[in-house]
Structure formats: structure tokens, C-alpha cells
Short mmCIF file of C-alpha atoms in Angstrom, two decimals:
data_model
loop_
_atom_site.label_atom_id
_atom_site.label_comp_id
_atom_site.label_asym_id
_atom_site.label_seq_id
_atom_site.Cartn_x
_atom_site.Cartn_y
_atom_site.Cartn_z
CA MET W 74 118.54 -47.48 -176.77
CA GLY W 75 116.44 -48.27 -173.67
CA THR W 76 113.22 -48.25 -175.79
CA VAL W 77 114.78 -50.58 -178.39
CA HIS W 78 115.78 -53.05 -175.61
CA LEU W 79 112.42 -52.92 -174.05
CA SER W 80 110.62 -53.62 -177.40
CA ILE W 81 113.01 -56.59 -178.05
CA LEU W 82 112.27 -57.94 -174.54
CA ILE W 83 108.50 -57.63 -175.09
CA HIS W 84 108.86 -59.21 -178.52
CA ASP W 85 110.78 -62.21 -176.95
CA LEU W 86 108.19 -62.52 -174.19
CA VAL W 87 105.42 -62.58 -176.78
CA LEU W 88 107.28 -65.20 -178.74
CA ILE W 89 107.82 -67.32 -175.60
CA PHE W 90 104.17 -66.98 -174.64
CA LEU W 91 103.06 -68.00 -178.11
CA THR W 92 105.40 -70.97 -178.19
CA VAL W 93 104.07 -72.18 -174.78
CA LEU W 94 100.55 -71.62 -175.97
CA VAL W 95 101.17 -73.61 -179.13
CA LEU W 96 102.72 -76.41 -177.08
CA ILE W 97 99.85 -76.50 -174.70
CA LEU W 98 97.38 -76.59 -177.63
CA ILE W 99 99.38 -79.44 -179.22
CA MET W 100 99.33 -81.32 -175.92
CA MET W 101 95.66 -80.80 -175.53
CA GLY W 102 95.10 -81.93 -179.09
CA ALA W 103 97.17 -85.04 -178.43
CA VAL W 104 95.24 -85.86 -175.22
CA LEU W 105 91.94 -85.31 -176.96
CA PHE W 106 93.07 -87.41 -179.96
CA TYR W 107 94.26 -90.24 -177.63
CA GLY W 108 91.03 -90.09 -175.60
CA PHE W 109 88.99 -90.23 -178.78
CA TYR W 110 91.07 -93.16 -180.08
CA GLN W 111 90.62 -94.99 -176.79
CA TYR W 112 86.85 -94.28 -176.92
CA LYS W 113 86.62 -95.58 -180.49
CA SER W 114 88.60 -98.77 -179.56
CA LEU W 115 86.34 -99.41 -176.58
CA LYS W 116 83.23 -98.72 -178.58
CA ASN W 117 84.45 -100.96 -181.37
CA LYS W 118 85.16 -103.71 -178.86
CA ARG W 119 81.72 -103.36 -177.30
CA ASP W 120 80.08 -103.44 -180.76
CA TRP W 121 82.11 -106.46 -181.75
CA GLU W 122 81.34 -108.21 -178.46
CA SER W 123 77.71 -107.66 -179.01
CA VAL W 124 77.85 -109.03 -182.59
CA ILE W 125 79.89 -112.02 -181.45
CA ASP W 126 77.49 -112.81 -178.56
CA SER W 127 74.59 -112.72 -181.04
CA ARG W 128 76.46 -115.07 -183.43
CA VAL W 129 77.30 -117.54 -180.57
CA SER W 130 73.80 -117.23 -179.12
CA ASN W 131 72.18 -117.94 -182.46
CA ALA W 132 74.47 -120.89 -183.13
CA ILE W 133 73.44 -122.35 -179.75
CA VAL W 134 69.73 -121.69 -179.95
CA PHE W 135 69.24 -122.74 -183.56
CA SER W 136 71.67 -125.57 -183.51
CA GLU W 137 69.21 -128.19 -184.56
CA GLU W 138 68.06 -126.17 -187.52
CA LYS W 139 69.77 -125.19 -190.74
CA GLU W 140 73.06 -123.22 -190.72
CA VAL W 141 72.53 -119.80 -189.18
CA GLN W 142 73.57 -116.97 -191.45
CA GLU W 143 76.07 -114.56 -190.01
CA SER W 144 75.32 -110.85 -190.10
CA GLU W 145 76.96 -108.74 -192.77
CA PHE W 146 78.83 -106.88 -190.05
CA PHE W 147 80.22 -110.14 -188.72
CA HIS W 148 81.17 -111.38 -192.17
CA SER W 149 82.99 -108.13 -193.06
CA HIS W 150 85.09 -108.33 -189.93
CA SER W 151 85.67 -112.02 -189.68
CA GLN W 152 89.02 -111.81 -191.41
CA GLU W 153 90.42 -108.88 -189.30
CA GLY W 154 93.08 -109.97 -186.80
CA SER W 155 91.91 -108.17 -183.79
CA PHE W 156 88.28 -109.17 -184.39
CA ARG W 157 89.30 -112.81 -184.78
CA ASN W 158 91.32 -112.67 -181.57
CA LEU W 159 88.29 -111.25 -179.76
CA LEU W 160 86.10 -113.99 -181.29
CA LEU W 161 88.53 -116.63 -180.06
CA GLU W 162 88.61 -115.12 -176.58
CA LYS W 163 84.75 -114.98 -176.49
CA LEU W 164 84.43 -118.59 -177.69
CA VAL W 165 86.82 -119.82 -175.00
CA SER W 166 84.90 -117.93 -172.27
CA SER W 167 81.59 -119.18 -173.69
CA LYS W 168 82.70 -122.75 -173.24
CA LYS W 169 82.88 -122.11 -169.50
CA LYS W 170 79.28 -120.93 -169.50
CA PHE W 171 77.49 -123.71 -171.46
CA SER W 172 77.55 -127.44 -171.53
CA GLY W 173 76.11 -130.19 -173.73
CA VAL W 174 75.03 -129.49 -177.24
CA ALA W 175 75.68 -125.79 -176.69
CA GLN W 176 79.38 -126.54 -176.11
CA ASP W 177 79.49 -128.59 -179.29
CA GLU W 178 78.08 -125.63 -181.23
CA ILE W 179 80.76 -123.32 -179.78
CA GLN W 180 83.40 -125.85 -180.86
CA ARG W 181 81.85 -125.94 -184.36
CA LEU W 182 82.16 -122.13 -184.65
CA PHE W 183 85.81 -122.43 -183.68
CA VAL W 184 86.44 -124.96 -186.44
CA ASN W 185 84.35 -123.16 -189.04
CA TYR W 186 86.25 -119.93 -188.58
CA GLU W 187 89.57 -121.70 -188.45
CA LEU W 188 90.56 -120.04 -185.25
CA ASN W 189 93.10 -122.70 -184.50
CA LYS W 190 95.58 -120.55 -186.51
CA GLU W 191 95.16 -117.68 -183.99
CA ALA W 192 95.43 -120.01 -181.05
CA VAL W 193 98.69 -121.54 -182.40
CA GLN W 194 100.02 -118.00 -183.14
CA ASN W 195 99.34 -117.06 -179.55
CA LEU W 196 101.03 -120.21 -178.34
CA ASN W 197 104.12 -119.21 -180.33
CA SER W 198 104.24 -115.69 -178.87
CA THR W 199 107.21 -114.48 -176.88
CA LYS W 200 105.01 -112.66 -174.32
CA PRO W 201 104.12 -114.85 -171.30
CA TYR W 202 100.57 -113.57 -171.00
CA ILE W 203 99.83 -114.23 -174.64
CA ILE W 204 101.31 -117.73 -174.39
CA ALA W 205 99.14 -118.40 -171.31
CA GLY W 206 96.11 -117.22 -173.27
CA GLY W 207 97.11 -119.49 -176.16
CA ILE W 208 97.34 -122.48 -173.82
CA GLN W 209 93.84 -121.67 -172.47
CA GLU W 210 92.56 -121.50 -176.04
CA VAL W 211 94.06 -124.81 -177.27
CA THR W 212 92.88 -126.48 -174.03
CA ALA W 213 89.30 -125.22 -174.24
CA MET W 214 89.13 -126.09 -177.92
CA LYS W 215 90.65 -129.52 -177.42
CA MET W 216 93.44 -128.98 -179.89
CA THR W 217 95.37 -132.17 -179.03
CA ASP W 218 97.86 -131.53 -181.84
CA SER W 219 99.26 -128.68 -179.71
CA LEU W 220 99.85 -130.92 -176.67
CA PRO W 221 103.62 -131.50 -177.30
CA GLN W 222 104.18 -127.73 -177.42
CA VAL W 223 102.09 -127.22 -174.26
CA GLU W 224 104.17 -129.84 -172.52
CA LYS W 225 107.34 -127.84 -173.25
CA TYR W 226 105.86 -124.89 -171.44
CA LEU W 227 105.79 -126.93 -168.22
CA LYS W 228 109.42 -125.72 -167.81
CA HIS W 229 108.68 -122.07 -168.83
CA PRO W 230 110.14 -119.55 -166.33
CA ALA W 231 106.92 -117.51 -166.09
CA ALA W 232 104.46 -118.77 -163.51
CA GLN W 233 101.34 -117.87 -165.52
CA VAL W 234 102.65 -120.01 -168.45
CA TYR W 235 103.70 -123.12 -166.51
CA ASN W 236 100.52 -122.98 -164.37
CA GLU W 237 98.34 -122.96 -167.56
CA ALA W 238 100.51 -125.74 -169.00
CA GLN W 239 100.08 -127.89 -165.87
CA TYR W 240 96.29 -127.39 -166.01
CA ALA W 241 96.17 -128.13 -169.66
CA MET W 242 98.10 -131.41 -169.21
CA VAL W 243 95.54 -132.61 -166.69
CA VAL W 244 92.56 -131.49 -168.80
CA PHE W 245 93.99 -133.34 -171.85
CA LYS W 246 95.35 -136.45 -170.21
CA GLY W 247 93.55 -136.76 -166.91
CA PHE W 248 95.58 -138.40 -164.10
CA SER W 249 98.58 -139.20 -166.33
CA GLY W 250 98.81 -135.44 -167.00
CA LEU W 251 100.01 -135.11 -163.39
CA ALA W 252 103.34 -136.72 -164.37
CA PHE W 253 104.92 -133.26 -164.18
CA LEU W 254 104.76 -133.64 -160.39
CA ASN W 255 107.59 -136.19 -160.56
CA THR W 256 110.12 -133.42 -161.24
CA LEU W 257 108.30 -130.30 -160.12
CA ASP W 258 110.60 -127.87 -158.30
CA THR W 259 108.31 -124.84 -158.17
CA VAL W 260 105.51 -124.30 -155.61
CA LEU W 261 102.04 -125.42 -156.52
CA SER W 262 99.85 -122.58 -155.20
CA ASP W 263 96.68 -123.36 -153.26
CA TRP W 264 94.69 -122.00 -156.17
CA GLN W 265 96.53 -124.12 -158.67
CA GLN W 266 95.97 -127.19 -156.42
CA LEU W 267 92.23 -126.49 -156.38
CA ARG W 268 92.18 -126.12 -160.25
CA LEU W 269 94.05 -129.38 -160.80
CA LEU W 270 91.90 -131.26 -158.38
CA GLY W 271 88.72 -129.76 -159.83
CA SER W 272 89.70 -130.88 -163.37
CA LEU W 273 90.30 -134.46 -162.31
CA GLN W 274 87.02 -136.38 -162.48
CA MET W 275 88.41 -139.91 -162.05
CA ILE W 276 91.60 -141.81 -161.62
CA PRO W 277 92.68 -145.20 -162.98
CA ASN W 278 93.21 -148.14 -160.62
CA ASP W 279 96.97 -148.49 -160.89
CA THR W 280 97.92 -145.04 -159.57
CA ASP W 281 99.38 -146.05 -156.18
CA LEU W 282 103.07 -146.09 -157.33
CA SER W 283 103.01 -142.54 -158.72
CA VAL W 284 101.06 -141.29 -155.72
CA GLU W 285 103.54 -142.92 -153.34
CA LEU W 286 106.41 -141.20 -155.20
CA TRP W 287 104.76 -137.82 -154.85
CA LEU W 288 104.24 -138.42 -151.09
CA LYS W 289 108.00 -138.70 -150.84
CA SER W 290 108.65 -135.54 -152.91
CA SER W 291 111.01 -132.96 -151.50
CA ASN W 292 108.58 -130.32 -152.83
CA LEU W 293 106.23 -129.75 -149.91
CA SER W 294 103.45 -128.41 -152.19
CA VAL W 295 103.54 -131.68 -154.12
CA VAL W 296 103.21 -133.71 -150.93
CA ILE W 297 100.28 -131.54 -149.79
CA PHE W 298 98.58 -131.67 -153.16
CA THR W 299 98.92 -135.50 -153.19
CA LEU W 300 97.29 -135.70 -149.75
CA LYS W 301 94.33 -133.68 -151.07
CA LEU W 302 94.24 -136.02 -154.10
CA ILE W 303 94.13 -138.99 -151.78
CA GLN W 304 91.28 -137.32 -149.87
CA LYS W 305 89.31 -136.58 -152.98
CA PHE W 306 89.50 -140.09 -154.39
CA GLN W 307 89.50 -141.81 -151.00
CA MET W 308 92.60 -143.93 -151.82
CA LEU W 309 92.31 -146.26 -148.86
CA ALA W 310 95.27 -148.39 -149.88
CA LEU W 311 97.60 -145.51 -149.09
CA TYR W 312 96.58 -145.31 -145.45
CA ASP W 313 100.03 -146.39 -144.06
CA GLN W 314 101.99 -144.00 -146.23
CA VAL W 315 99.72 -141.17 -145.10
CA LYS W 316 100.10 -142.21 -141.46
CA GLY W 317 103.87 -142.01 -141.90
CA LEU W 318 103.44 -138.33 -142.80
CA LEU W 319 102.18 -137.59 -139.23
CA TYR W 320 105.90 -137.44 -138.43
CA HIS W 321 106.96 -135.41 -141.44
CA ALA W 322 109.37 -132.52 -140.79
CA SER W 323 106.81 -129.94 -142.10
CA GLU W 324 103.93 -128.97 -139.79
CA LYS W 325 101.76 -128.14 -142.86
CA VAL W 326 102.25 -131.66 -144.19
CA ARG W 327 101.38 -133.18 -140.78
CA LEU W 328 98.17 -131.07 -140.69
CA ASN W 329 97.10 -132.30 -144.09
CA ALA W 330 98.00 -135.82 -143.12
CA VAL W 331 95.60 -135.60 -140.16
CA LEU W 332 92.78 -134.39 -142.47
CA THR W 333 93.51 -137.13 -144.91
CA LEU W 334 93.53 -139.87 -142.18
CA GLN W 335 90.17 -138.50 -141.11
CA VAL W 336 88.84 -139.14 -144.63
CA LEU W 337 90.50 -142.65 -144.87
CA GLU W 338 89.43 -143.55 -141.29
CA ASN W 339 89.47 -147.23 -140.29
CA ASP W 340 89.71 -149.30 -137.06
CA ARG W 341 93.32 -148.37 -136.53
CA THR W 342 92.90 -144.60 -136.88
CA LYS W 343 92.02 -144.07 -133.18
CA ASP W 344 95.28 -145.73 -132.04
CA ASP W 345 97.34 -144.05 -134.74
CA PHE W 346 96.09 -140.64 -133.70
CA MET W 347 96.65 -141.33 -129.96
CA GLU W 348 100.12 -142.65 -130.57
CA ALA W 349 101.14 -139.61 -132.70
CA TYR W 350 99.38 -137.04 -130.47
CA PRO W 351 102.02 -136.52 -127.73
CA LEU W 352 104.75 -135.97 -130.34
CA GLN W 353 102.98 -133.14 -132.19
CA PRO W 354 103.14 -129.39 -132.03
CA VAL W 355 99.99 -127.69 -130.66
CA LYS W 356 98.47 -126.90 -134.12
CA VAL W 357 98.64 -130.56 -135.11
CA GLN W 358 97.33 -131.66 -131.72
CA LEU W 359 94.34 -129.41 -132.23
CA ALA W 360 93.77 -130.91 -135.69
CA ILE W 361 93.93 -134.41 -134.25
CA LEU W 362 91.41 -133.51 -131.54
CA ARG W 363 89.10 -132.12 -134.21
CA ALA W 364 89.42 -135.20 -136.39
CA MET W 365 88.67 -137.39 -133.30
CA LYS W 366 85.66 -135.15 -132.55
CA TYR W 367 84.21 -135.63 -136.05
CA SER W 368 84.83 -139.39 -135.94
CA ASN W 369 81.82 -139.60 -133.64
CA ASP W 370 83.54 -142.43 -131.67
CA LYS W 371 82.57 -142.49 -128.02
CA ARG W 372 85.63 -144.59 -127.14
CA TYR W 373 87.59 -141.38 -127.15
CA TYR W 374 85.89 -140.32 -123.91
CA ASP W 375 88.80 -141.11 -121.55
CA PHE W 376 91.27 -139.49 -123.88
CA PHE W 377 89.33 -136.25 -124.09
CA MET W 378 88.70 -136.18 -120.35
CA THR W 379 92.49 -136.59 -119.76
CA GLN W 380 93.16 -133.69 -122.14
CA LEU W 381 90.58 -131.55 -120.41
CA ASN W 382 91.89 -132.25 -116.93
CA ASN W 383 95.67 -132.65 -117.33
CA GLN W 384 96.57 -130.74 -120.50
CA PRO W 385 98.40 -127.48 -119.67
CA ILE W 386 97.50 -125.75 -122.95
CA VAL W 387 94.13 -123.97 -122.71
CA ALA W 388 93.30 -124.23 -126.46
CA LEU W 389 93.60 -128.01 -126.22
CA LYS W 390 91.50 -128.15 -123.10
CA ILE W 391 88.74 -126.14 -124.91
CA GLU W 392 88.95 -128.39 -127.97
CA ALA W 393 88.71 -131.47 -125.74
CA ALA W 394 85.56 -130.04 -124.02
CA GLN W 395 84.01 -129.22 -127.30
CA ALA W 396 84.74 -132.75 -128.49
CA LEU W 397 83.08 -134.27 -125.43
CA LEU W 398 80.06 -132.09 -126.06
CA ALA W 399 79.90 -133.08 -129.70
CA LEU W 400 80.12 -136.77 -128.79
CA GLY W 401 77.10 -136.39 -126.50
CA PHE W 402 78.75 -136.25 -123.05
CA SER W 403 76.93 -133.04 -121.97
CA GLU W 404 75.80 -134.59 -118.64
CA SER W 405 79.38 -135.49 -117.75
CA LEU W 406 80.46 -131.89 -118.67
CA LYS W 407 77.69 -130.37 -116.52
CA GLU W 408 78.94 -132.43 -113.62
CA THR W 409 82.46 -131.20 -114.26
CA ALA W 410 81.19 -127.62 -114.41
CA HIS W 411 80.05 -127.90 -110.83
CA SER W 412 82.66 -130.28 -109.47
CA LYS W 413 84.91 -128.97 -106.63
CA ALA W 414 87.48 -131.65 -107.57
CA VAL W 415 88.57 -129.76 -110.69
CA SER W 416 90.31 -126.41 -110.96
CA GLU W 417 88.43 -123.14 -111.41
CA GLN W 418 89.94 -122.79 -114.91
CA ILE W 419 88.48 -126.18 -116.05
CA ARG W 420 85.05 -125.28 -114.59
CA GLU W 421 85.13 -121.96 -116.52
CA ILE W 422 86.17 -123.66 -119.78
CA VAL W 423 83.39 -126.25 -119.48
CA LYS W 424 80.74 -123.61 -118.62
CA HIS W 425 81.88 -121.59 -121.62
CA VAL W 426 81.62 -124.63 -123.98
CA LEU W 427 78.17 -125.56 -122.55
CA GLN W 428 76.99 -121.91 -123.05
CA GLN W 429 78.18 -122.00 -126.66
CA LYS W 430 75.90 -124.87 -127.29
CA ILE W 431 72.92 -122.89 -126.01
CA MET P 903 53.45 -117.39 -169.88
CA VAL P 904 55.86 -114.67 -168.76
CA ILE P 905 59.42 -115.57 -167.69
CA LEU P 906 61.90 -113.07 -166.24
CA ILE P 907 65.59 -113.62 -166.75
CA ALA P 908 67.90 -111.85 -164.36
CA GLU P 909 71.48 -112.22 -165.45
CA ASP P 910 74.47 -109.82 -165.84
CA ASP P 911 76.26 -111.96 -168.44
CA GLU P 912 75.14 -110.69 -171.83
CA LEU P 913 75.78 -113.99 -173.69
CA ILE P 914 73.83 -116.09 -171.19
CA LEU P 915 71.04 -113.51 -171.14
CA LYS P 916 70.74 -113.45 -174.97
CA THR P 917 70.98 -117.22 -175.35
CA VAL P 918 68.39 -117.99 -172.69
CA GLU P 919 66.14 -115.20 -174.01
CA HIS P 920 66.26 -116.51 -177.57
CA LYS P 921 65.78 -120.10 -176.48
CA LEU P 922 62.76 -119.26 -174.41
CA LYS P 923 61.23 -117.12 -177.15
CA LYS P 924 61.76 -119.93 -179.57
CA GLU P 925 59.84 -122.16 -177.19
CA GLY P 926 56.93 -119.67 -177.25
CA TYR P 927 57.41 -117.98 -173.87
CA GLU P 928 57.06 -114.25 -173.34
CA VAL P 929 60.39 -113.01 -171.90
CA LEU P 930 61.40 -110.09 -169.76
CA ILE P 931 65.04 -109.35 -169.05
CA ALA P 932 66.90 -107.68 -166.19
CA ARG P 933 70.62 -107.02 -166.28
CA ASN P 934 70.96 -106.60 -162.51
CA GLY P 935 69.19 -107.63 -159.33
CA LYS P 936 67.52 -104.24 -158.69
CA GLU P 937 66.01 -104.16 -162.22
CA ALA P 938 64.63 -107.64 -161.58
CA ILE P 939 63.07 -106.71 -158.22
CA ASP P 940 61.46 -103.62 -159.76
CA LEU P 941 59.96 -105.80 -162.61
CA ILE P 942 58.71 -108.47 -160.18
CA LYS P 943 56.99 -105.72 -158.12
CA VAL P 944 54.91 -104.31 -160.99
CA THR P 945 54.54 -107.24 -163.42
CA ASP P 946 52.72 -110.59 -163.38
CA ILE P 947 55.52 -113.07 -163.81
CA ASP P 948 55.13 -116.85 -163.91
CA LEU P 949 58.71 -117.87 -163.44
CA VAL P 950 62.09 -116.22 -162.69
CA ILE P 951 65.50 -117.49 -163.83
CA SER P 952 68.10 -115.67 -161.86
CA ASP P 953 71.87 -115.66 -161.52
CA ILE P 954 73.04 -115.87 -157.87
CA MET P 955 75.73 -113.25 -158.09
CA MET P 956 74.57 -109.98 -159.69
CA PRO P 957 75.22 -106.26 -159.27
CA PHE P 958 73.02 -104.20 -156.95
CA ALA P 959 70.98 -107.20 -155.61
CA SER P 960 71.84 -110.88 -155.53
CA GLY P 961 69.63 -113.86 -156.50
CA THR P 962 68.88 -114.51 -152.80
CA GLU P 963 67.73 -110.88 -152.46
CA ILE P 964 65.38 -111.39 -155.37
CA LEU P 965 63.96 -114.44 -153.54
CA SER P 966 63.46 -112.37 -150.37
CA ALA P 967 61.79 -109.61 -152.37
CA ILE P 968 59.33 -112.14 -153.99
CA LYS P 969 58.46 -113.34 -150.42
CA ALA P 970 58.07 -109.72 -149.23
CA PHE P 971 55.72 -108.91 -152.13
CA GLY P 972 53.66 -111.92 -151.15
CA LYS P 973 53.99 -113.43 -154.59
CA ASP P 974 54.26 -117.11 -155.40
CA ILE P 975 56.74 -117.31 -158.30
CA PRO P 976 59.01 -120.30 -158.78
CA VAL P 977 62.67 -119.27 -159.20
CA ILE P 978 65.40 -121.28 -160.90
CA MET P 979 68.85 -120.15 -159.74
CA LEU P 980 71.90 -120.22 -161.89
CA SER P 981 75.08 -120.62 -159.89
CA GLY P 982 78.77 -120.92 -160.41
CA LEU P 983 80.89 -123.75 -159.17
CA GLY P 984 81.82 -123.44 -155.48
CA GLN P 985 78.70 -121.47 -154.51
CA GLU P 986 77.16 -124.39 -152.63
CA GLU P 987 76.54 -122.38 -149.52
CA VAL P 988 74.68 -119.63 -151.33
CA VAL P 989 72.67 -122.29 -153.17
CA LEU P 990 71.64 -123.76 -149.81
CA ASP P 991 70.57 -120.26 -148.65
CA ALA P 992 68.60 -119.93 -151.85
CA PHE P 993 66.79 -123.19 -151.21
CA ASN P 994 66.02 -122.08 -147.71
CA LEU P 995 64.45 -118.95 -149.15
CA GLY P 996 62.34 -121.03 -151.43
CA ALA P 997 64.24 -121.45 -154.71
CA ALA P 998 62.46 -124.10 -156.78
CA ASP P 999 65.51 -125.40 -158.61
CA PHE P 1000 69.08 -124.54 -159.50
CA MET P 1001 71.60 -125.17 -162.28
CA VAL P 1002 75.38 -124.94 -162.04
CA LYS P 1003 77.31 -123.13 -164.84
CA PRO P 1004 78.36 -124.38 -167.32
CA PHE P 1005 74.78 -125.42 -167.96
CA SER P 1006 72.81 -126.74 -170.89
CA PRO P 1007 70.14 -124.35 -172.21
CA THR P 1008 68.16 -127.34 -173.44
CA GLU P 1009 68.13 -128.85 -169.94
CA LEU P 1010 67.03 -125.52 -168.58
CA ILE P 1011 63.99 -125.61 -170.86
CA LEU P 1012 63.14 -129.12 -169.69
CA ARG P 1013 63.26 -127.97 -166.04
CA ILE P 1014 61.11 -124.94 -166.81
CA LYS P 1015 58.53 -127.19 -168.44
CA ARG P 1016 58.59 -129.53 -165.46
CA LEU P 1017 58.09 -126.71 -163.01
CA MET P 1018 55.32 -125.12 -165.05
CA ALA P 1019 53.57 -128.54 -165.25
CA GLN P 1020 53.79 -128.83 -161.42
CA LYS P 1021 52.34 -125.35 -161.08
#
């Protein structure tokens, strides 16, 4: 009986061993198959990219000559969905690399291969990253027909979608594309602000009303963006509105207001800064001192000397000393550095600032 | 006339290469900064077109290498937007000209012709 039991046990163990072995082999096979599939996809993508690059490159280089024939490989794949999507992606990125006639040629390829269908399809997707890609595509390829749909995406819940939609509106419509700021309740990131500002090349003359409205927005990022807009286009007429923001509840807005006043500088700026200065937190006071320093106005001498001698906060004393140096009062600073009438702390600060110059 | 293009973007590389060949120039290509420096060291090159940001060695490093080899080769830098500081460095190191991407290949050819005429 014992021998029979033992042989059954061994038989079971062998079966278990074989089952595990088969499972391991199946798993290894699956991993190998998946790896091979991945490799093939990557290789295909690389091959396709190379063929597409050649097609785009030929179109650009031989644009003035007769129609460039596409390769057989390109022709045979040009109706495949994934190839067409890659072609569209490459054309969009190519537009960021070339300008002038080359860009027109890229646009011509887009039209000739009727890639607008793919772009619209992407725009209608349910996945945010595909919609965002679709918006980039219709924007780069100037598909104005899609503008109403892009506009709807300004209210999309996904940041990547509404960010692209905002950018697209400005690219398509210029300054009037910024109308979404009137009701914007999400934060405009620093990066998005840069993109929007970068895409605006000019503004019409009658923009003050919209800009004033944005300066009063309860969305701080809209106020800050508007201040940067005023800086970029030197909108001098809005000086008083910007000055008012020196007393805004947000420190970040006040800091940007200082920078903007520095750009819009006029005869009143000196008095406006000096009036606002005592009421500001230290960060804003430092920004004001820097703005005064860069104004290159020697009339600030007394003010800076007062800050250096009487200001209790060291950072402000240092900034005032640096400003005096920048305005050309190095002799006066040298005297202060050796004067027994001022404190040891002030003498050290001045010596430090003078040494920095060297 | 031999022109070296140092650029890691395949499309820009191919397009500029074809455009220059079409204009009758002899073209060498390098897909990274190190390859470019190696080529400059051993080859007689009349002009270099170089991207500023590249793997292994940047456009400014290429400029420094040209100086170190004691060669007098004009370099046209290709830069992206927002690389003003690097462009200034490049000019200080002796770059002859620069173009900001997106750029026009036709304009690039005109600038090359102007530089070659000055040479």
C-alpha cells in the first residue's frame, strides 16, 4: 500500500512540476511575443518617421519645381489610419521648425492628403489627450472651420484641453481670442501665460476697456497676466489703473504692478512709488527699490540714503546701498563706509556692496 | 565648398542637407556635437551650420573647439525661441550669424551665400 501511495505522490509531483513548467514556458512565450510586438511597432514607427521626414523634406526643398513623387512605400501606407495619424503629428511638429515657403509646403501636404479628417476625428475624441492633440492640429493647420468646436472646449474639465483651446483662440483670433478671460475661473499657469503672450504679436487700438475689466478680475492669474500684457505692449494709457493695483490685496499682484509701472514709467512714477512704499510688505518694498534703481534717476538719492540709514530691515538697507552704487554715488558710499556717524552695521553693509562692485 | 551641418533633428538635418546639395555644396552631416567636433578636427570645412542644443556637445562647445583647433570657420547657429542668452554666448565665441527656429531654409541659403562672399 505504502509503495502505491508513494508512486501516486511522485506522479502528482511530476504533474505539478510539468504544469508549472508549461505555465512558465507560456509566460516566457507571452513576454517574448509582447517584446517582439513592441520592437516591431517601434521599428515600424521609426521606418515610417524616416519615410515621412523624406517626403516633407522633399516637398520643402523642391517646392518650386514640379510635384514631387511620393515613394511606393509612402503611397502604400498613406491610407492606413496609424500611418496617417503619424503623418499628421509630424506635419504639425514640422510647422514649428520651418517658416516661409517651407511652411506653405507643409500646409499643402496636409491639404493634399486630406488629413483634416483625422484632425476632426481627434477633436471629437472622448480622451482629453487626444482632444488636446486635435486642437493643436487644427490650430497648426489653420482649420478655421473647427473654431466653434475649439471654443466649446474652453469649458472642458481637463486642463490640457482648455489650455490648448485658450492658446488656439489667441492664435486664430489674436487679441479678441482673449475674450475667455472675461469669465475665466481656473488658474492661468505661468507657462500658459507665456504661451499666450508669445502668440500675440500685436493688439488693436481699442483694447483698453477689455484690459481694464481684466485688471478688476477676481481671478488673480487673470490680473497678473493682464499686467504682463500691459508690459509687453507698453499700454501707457492704463498707468493709473496699474498704479491702483499697488494697493491690491494680493502681494503677487502688487509685485507685478511694480514691474509694470517700471515699464510704463513717467514723471509721476517717482512720487507714486514713494507714496506707496511705506504701506507695502517687505517683498514689494524690495521690488520698488529695484524699480527705482533701474530708473537711473538721481533724484532718488535722499530716499535711498534714508532707507540705508533709518530702515530697520537689513535686506532693504542692502538694496538701498546697491541702488546708490548703481546710480553712481560710489564716493558718497565710500564716505559712509568710513564715517563714525553711522552704525557699524551700516558701514559693513556699504563695504560689502562696494566690494561686490570690485 | 564643404559645409558641415550639426543637428539632432532628423527633418531639419535632411531638409538643410538636400537644400544645400541642390545648391551645389558638398555636405557633411553630424547628428550630435561630438561627431561634429571630430569631423571639424580632421576635415577641411568651409562653413558650419550648428544647432545650439545638441547631445554630447552644444553649439557653443563646437565654437570653442574650432577656436582650440586654430581654424577660421564661420558658424551659423540655429537656436530655439528663448535661447537669447546662449545666442549671446555664441556671438562672444565668434559665431558669424544665427537663425531662430522656425526658420526659412531659403533664407538660410541666402545667409550662407552672403557669408561665403565675405570670406
